[in-house]
Amino acid sequence: MVDTQQTKLETQQQMVGTQQQTLETQQQMVEMQRVGLVAQQAMAQAMERIANRLDALSVEHPAPSGSAFETHPTTESVLADWRERLSVTADVWTVAVVIAPVLVEEGELRQPLEAIAARTGLSVQRVNDCLRLLRKHACIRPMGATEDGAPVYVLNQG
């Protein structure tokens, strides 16, 4: 009887030790995830600063005239203005058709590149390239990033 209780006690002690190790490992994982998130946020901010500087260095295109947008632009007027300003590839037009309604209705675009990629069927890199082209041609302008690192864009109305 004493041997059984001794074995049971040893087993319970081993379980407690294993649980403590598991808890320590989980705490380390949480800390690593936190550090990774901080690094990702810093990278997103750095990339946005780089993109903004490159945009400032690129050839500036004039903003649309006052008549190009009504007081409250429509999706159609935005897309028509964009089509006049740049020669649009199929990929750029696909992205434009997806983001223009959001920009018009909500006043800003706060969607992760992955969400736009999923809606368009394009790669995240291609969506980023298309957004960069729209920024370069003064169709949209960056307004920072969301807490989770998604870029925020608004219509460039002047």
PDB file of C-alpha atoms in Angstrom:
ATOM      1  CA  MET A   1       0.000   0.000   0.000  1.00  0.00           C
ATOM      2  CA  VAL A   2       2.828   2.373   0.890  1.00  0.00           C
ATOM      3  CA  ASP A   3       4.622   1.546  -2.391  1.00  0.00           C
ATOM      4  CA  THR A   4       1.482   2.365  -4.371  1.00  0.00           C
ATOM      5  CA  GLN A   5       1.083   5.681  -2.604  1.00  0.00           C
ATOM      6  CA  GLN A   6       4.777   6.445  -3.099  1.00  0.00           C
ATOM      7  CA  THR A   7       4.464   5.688  -6.847  1.00  0.00           C
ATOM      8  CA  LYS A   8       1.333   7.808  -7.060  1.00  0.00           C
ATOM      9  CA  LEU A   9       3.110  10.695  -5.313  1.00  0.00           C
ATOM     10  CA  GLU A  10       6.115  10.448  -7.646  1.00  0.00           C
ATOM     11  CA  THR A  11       3.807  10.423 -10.672  1.00  0.00           C
ATOM     12  CA  GLN A  12       1.978  13.492  -9.409  1.00  0.00           C
ATOM     13  CA  GLN A  13       5.263  15.274  -8.799  1.00  0.00           C
ATOM     14  CA  GLN A  14       6.384  14.457 -12.339  1.00  0.00           C
ATOM     15  CA  MET A  15       3.093  15.798 -13.681  1.00  0.00           C
ATOM     16  CA  VAL A  16       3.518  19.033 -11.722  1.00  0.00           C
ATOM     17  CA  GLY A  17       7.055  19.381 -13.083  1.00  0.00           C
ATOM     18  CA  THR A  18       5.842  18.794 -16.638  1.00  0.00           C
ATOM     19  CA  GLN A  19       3.031  21.320 -16.185  1.00  0.00           C
ATOM     20  CA  GLN A  20       5.516  23.905 -14.900  1.00  0.00           C
ATOM     21  CA  GLN A  21       7.770  23.309 -17.902  1.00  0.00           C
ATOM     22  CA  THR A  22       4.778  23.626 -20.236  1.00  0.00           C
ATOM     23  CA  LEU A  23       3.733  26.879 -18.579  1.00  0.00           C
ATOM     24  CA  GLU A  24       7.274  28.282 -18.871  1.00  0.00           C
ATOM     25  CA  THR A  25       7.421  27.275 -22.536  1.00  0.00           C
ATOM     26  CA  GLN A  26       4.053  28.919 -23.190  1.00  0.00           C
ATOM     27  CA  GLN A  27       5.224  32.112 -21.471  1.00  0.00           C
ATOM     28  CA  GLN A  28       8.349  32.124 -23.640  1.00  0.00           C
ATOM     29  CA  MET A  29       6.220  31.652 -26.762  1.00  0.00           C
ATOM     30  CA  VAL A  30       3.960  34.556 -25.790  1.00  0.00           C
ATOM     31  CA  GLU A  31       6.996  36.780 -25.271  1.00  0.00           C
ATOM     32  CA  MET A  32       8.466  35.731 -28.629  1.00  0.00           C
ATOM     33  CA  GLN A  33       5.143  36.488 -30.340  1.00  0.00           C
ATOM     34  CA  ARG A  34       5.031  39.900 -28.667  1.00  0.00           C
ATOM     35  CA  VAL A  35       8.579  40.683 -29.800  1.00  0.00           C
ATOM     36  CA  GLY A  36       7.728  39.463 -33.304  1.00  0.00           C
ATOM     37  CA  LEU A  37       4.641  41.672 -33.443  1.00  0.00           C
ATOM     38  CA  VAL A  38       6.630  44.704 -32.327  1.00  0.00           C
ATOM     39  CA  ALA A  39       9.210  43.968 -35.035  1.00  0.00           C
ATOM     40  CA  GLN A  40       6.485  43.575 -37.680  1.00  0.00           C
ATOM     41  CA  GLN A  41       4.921  46.884 -36.676  1.00  0.00           C
ATOM     42  CA  ALA A  42       8.292  48.607 -36.859  1.00  0.00           C
ATOM     43  CA  MET A  43       8.916  47.096 -40.290  1.00  0.00           C
ATOM     44  CA  ALA A  44       5.492  48.205 -41.539  1.00  0.00           C
ATOM     45  CA  GLN A  45       6.138  51.750 -40.336  1.00  0.00           C
ATOM     46  CA  ALA A  46       9.606  51.753 -41.912  1.00  0.00           C
ATOM     47  CA  MET A  47       8.216  50.463 -45.210  1.00  0.00           C
ATOM     48  CA  GLU A  48       5.545  53.154 -45.171  1.00  0.00           C
ATOM     49  CA  ARG A  49       8.177  55.851 -44.536  1.00  0.00           C
ATOM     50  CA  ILE A  50      10.265  54.488 -47.416  1.00  0.00           C
ATOM     51  CA  ALA A  51       7.233  54.422 -49.709  1.00  0.00           C
ATOM     52  CA  ASN A  52       6.337  57.988 -48.719  1.00  0.00           C
ATOM     53  CA  ARG A  53       9.864  59.186 -49.455  1.00  0.00           C
ATOM     54  CA  LEU A  54       9.894  57.395 -52.801  1.00  0.00           C
ATOM     55  CA  ASP A  55       6.526  58.923 -53.619  1.00  0.00           C
ATOM     56  CA  ALA A  56       7.892  62.373 -52.815  1.00  0.00           C
ATOM     57  CA  LEU A  57      10.834  61.756 -55.128  1.00  0.00           C
ATOM     58  CA  SER A  58       8.702  60.437 -57.984  1.00  0.00           C
ATOM     59  CA  VAL A  59       7.430  62.678 -60.711  1.00  0.00           C
ATOM     60  CA  GLU A  60       4.495  64.576 -59.321  1.00  0.00           C
ATOM     61  CA  HIS A  61       1.307  64.490 -61.320  1.00  0.00           C
ATOM     62  CA  PRO A  62      -1.139  67.306 -60.777  1.00  0.00           C
ATOM     63  CA  ALA A  63      -4.054  66.576 -58.557  1.00  0.00           C
ATOM     64  CA  PRO A  64      -7.422  66.478 -60.283  1.00  0.00           C
ATOM     65  CA  SER A  65      -9.068  69.788 -60.950  1.00  0.00           C
ATOM     66  CA  GLY A  66     -12.017  70.857 -58.865  1.00  0.00           C
ATOM     67  CA  SER A  67     -14.398  69.601 -61.517  1.00  0.00           C
ATOM     68  CA  ALA A  68     -12.883  66.125 -61.560  1.00  0.00           C
ATOM     69  CA  PHE A  69     -14.583  65.281 -58.270  1.00  0.00           C
ATOM     70  CA  GLU A  70     -17.934  66.508 -57.163  1.00  0.00           C
ATOM     71  CA  THR A  71     -18.380  67.478 -53.529  1.00  0.00           C
ATOM     72  CA  HIS A  72     -19.056  63.799 -52.866  1.00  0.00           C
ATOM     73  CA  PRO A  73     -17.300  61.715 -55.500  1.00  0.00           C
ATOM     74  CA  THR A  74     -18.951  58.599 -56.839  1.00  0.00           C
ATOM     75  CA  THR A  75     -17.225  55.338 -57.532  1.00  0.00           C
ATOM     76  CA  GLU A  76     -17.799  55.957 -61.241  1.00  0.00           C
ATOM     77  CA  SER A  77     -16.258  59.445 -61.163  1.00  0.00           C
ATOM     78  CA  VAL A  78     -13.246  58.180 -59.223  1.00  0.00           C
ATOM     79  CA  LEU A  79     -12.649  55.322 -61.641  1.00  0.00           C
ATOM     80  CA  ALA A  80     -13.126  57.615 -64.651  1.00  0.00           C
ATOM     81  CA  ASP A  81     -10.584  60.065 -63.224  1.00  0.00           C
ATOM     82  CA  TRP A  82      -8.100  57.276 -62.565  1.00  0.00           C
ATOM     83  CA  ARG A  83      -8.539  55.888 -66.076  1.00  0.00           C
ATOM     84  CA  GLU A  84      -7.738  59.349 -67.520  1.00  0.00           C
ATOM     85  CA  ARG A  85      -4.629  59.748 -65.353  1.00  0.00           C
ATOM     86  CA  LEU A  86      -2.821  56.534 -66.045  1.00  0.00           C
ATOM     87  CA  SER A  87      -2.664  53.720 -68.519  1.00  0.00           C
ATOM     88  CA  VAL A  88      -4.256  50.956 -66.550  1.00  0.00           C
ATOM     89  CA  THR A  89      -3.184  47.337 -66.729  1.00  0.00           C
ATOM     90  CA  ALA A  90      -5.700  44.609 -65.986  1.00  0.00           C
ATOM     91  CA  ASP A  91      -4.195  44.058 -62.523  1.00  0.00           C
ATOM     92  CA  VAL A  92      -4.283  47.744 -61.596  1.00  0.00           C
ATOM     93  CA  TRP A  93      -7.848  48.041 -62.832  1.00  0.00           C
ATOM     94  CA  THR A  94      -8.836  44.952 -60.814  1.00  0.00           C
ATOM     95  CA  VAL A  95      -7.449  46.540 -57.645  1.00  0.00           C
ATOM     96  CA  ALA A  96      -8.988  49.922 -58.526  1.00  0.00           C
ATOM     97  CA  VAL A  97     -12.459  48.440 -58.975  1.00  0.00           C
ATOM     98  CA  VAL A  98     -12.190  46.751 -55.561  1.00  0.00           C
ATOM     99  CA  ILE A  99     -10.855  49.735 -53.578  1.00  0.00           C
ATOM    100  CA  ALA A 100     -12.698  52.676 -55.202  1.00  0.00           C
ATOM    101  CA  PRO A 101     -16.119  51.844 -53.673  1.00  0.00           C
ATOM    102  CA  VAL A 102     -14.533  51.504 -50.219  1.00  0.00           C
ATOM    103  CA  LEU A 103     -12.720  54.828 -50.583  1.00  0.00           C
ATOM    104  CA  VAL A 104     -15.894  56.582 -51.728  1.00  0.00           C
ATOM    105  CA  GLU A 105     -18.229  55.039 -49.148  1.00  0.00           C
ATOM    106  CA  GLU A 106     -15.931  54.977 -46.108  1.00  0.00           C
ATOM    107  CA  GLY A 107     -13.565  57.834 -46.957  1.00  0.00           C
ATOM    108  CA  GLU A 108     -10.540  55.625 -46.454  1.00  0.00           C
ATOM    109  CA  LEU A 109      -9.198  52.173 -47.190  1.00  0.00           C
ATOM    110  CA  ARG A 110      -8.080  50.217 -44.094  1.00  0.00           C
ATOM    111  CA  GLN A 111      -7.811  46.719 -45.498  1.00  0.00           C
ATOM    112  CA  PRO A 112      -4.761  44.479 -45.204  1.00  0.00           C
ATOM    113  CA  LEU A 113      -3.091  43.721 -48.519  1.00  0.00           C
ATOM    114  CA  GLU A 114      -4.003  40.069 -47.973  1.00  0.00           C
ATOM    115  CA  ALA A 115      -7.725  40.938 -47.920  1.00  0.00           C
ATOM    116  CA  ILE A 116      -7.452  42.890 -51.181  1.00  0.00           C
ATOM    117  CA  ALA A 117      -5.425  40.048 -52.695  1.00  0.00           C
ATOM    118  CA  ALA A 118      -8.120  37.563 -51.689  1.00  0.00           C
ATOM    119  CA  ARG A 119     -10.846  39.714 -53.294  1.00  0.00           C
ATOM    120  CA  THR A 120      -8.885  40.236 -56.519  1.00  0.00           C
ATOM    121  CA  GLY A 121      -7.177  36.888 -56.931  1.00  0.00           C
ATOM    122  CA  LEU A 122      -3.809  38.669 -57.215  1.00  0.00           C
ATOM    123  CA  SER A 123      -0.743  38.046 -55.076  1.00  0.00           C
ATOM    124  CA  VAL A 124      -0.096  40.316 -52.099  1.00  0.00           C
ATOM    125  CA  GLN A 125       3.048  41.605 -53.832  1.00  0.00           C
ATOM    126  CA  ARG A 126       1.094  42.443 -57.014  1.00  0.00           C
ATOM    127  CA  VAL A 127      -1.602  44.245 -54.974  1.00  0.00           C
ATOM    128  CA  ASN A 128       1.151  46.254 -53.265  1.00  0.00           C
ATOM    129  CA  ASP A 129       2.646  47.121 -56.679  1.00  0.00           C
ATOM    130  CA  CYS A 130      -0.765  48.249 -57.962  1.00  0.00           C
ATOM    131  CA  LEU A 131      -1.358  50.434 -54.890  1.00  0.00           C
ATOM    132  CA  ARG A 132       2.103  51.941 -55.319  1.00  0.00           C
ATOM    133  CA  LEU A 133       1.261  52.820 -58.941  1.00  0.00           C
ATOM    134  CA  LEU A 134      -2.023  54.426 -57.829  1.00  0.00           C
ATOM    135  CA  ARG A 135      -0.059  56.452 -55.247  1.00  0.00           C
ATOM    136  CA  LYS A 136       2.589  57.422 -57.784  1.00  0.00           C
ATOM    137  CA  HIS A 137      -0.084  58.798 -60.113  1.00  0.00           C
ATOM    138  CA  ALA A 138      -1.759  60.747 -57.285  1.00  0.00           C
ATOM    139  CA  CYS A 139      -4.925  58.647 -57.247  1.00  0.00           C
ATOM    140  CA  ILE A 140      -4.593  57.757 -53.570  1.00  0.00           C
ATOM    141  CA  ARG A 141      -2.336  58.896 -50.762  1.00  0.00           C
ATOM    142  CA  PRO A 142      -1.178  57.098 -47.624  1.00  0.00           C
ATOM    143  CA  MET A 143      -2.453  58.129 -44.214  1.00  0.00           C
ATOM    144  CA  GLY A 144      -0.380  55.836 -41.990  1.00  0.00           C
ATOM    145  CA  ALA A 145      -1.275  52.350 -40.889  1.00  0.00           C
ATOM    146  CA  THR A 146      -3.749  50.551 -38.668  1.00  0.00           C
ATOM    147  CA  GLU A 147      -2.673  49.025 -35.360  1.00  0.00           C
ATOM    148  CA  ASP A 148      -2.187  45.673 -37.069  1.00  0.00           C
ATOM    149  CA  GLY A 149       0.041  47.216 -39.756  1.00  0.00           C
ATOM    150  CA  ALA A 150      -2.441  47.454 -42.634  1.00  0.00           C
ATOM    151  CA  PRO A 151      -1.854  50.581 -44.732  1.00  0.00           C
ATOM    152  CA  VAL A 152      -4.492  53.318 -44.671  1.00  0.00           C
ATOM    153  CA  TYR A 153      -5.209  55.182 -47.933  1.00  0.00           C
ATOM    154  CA  VAL A 154      -7.516  58.053 -48.828  1.00  0.00           C
ATOM    155  CA  LEU A 155      -8.515  59.572 -52.148  1.00  0.00           C
ATOM    156  CA  ASN A 156      -6.105  62.226 -53.356  1.00  0.00           C
ATOM    157  CA  GLN A 157      -8.550  65.065 -53.986  1.00  0.00           C
ATOM    158  CA  GLY A 158      -6.288  67.997 -53.984  1.00  0.00           C
TER     159      GLY A 158
END
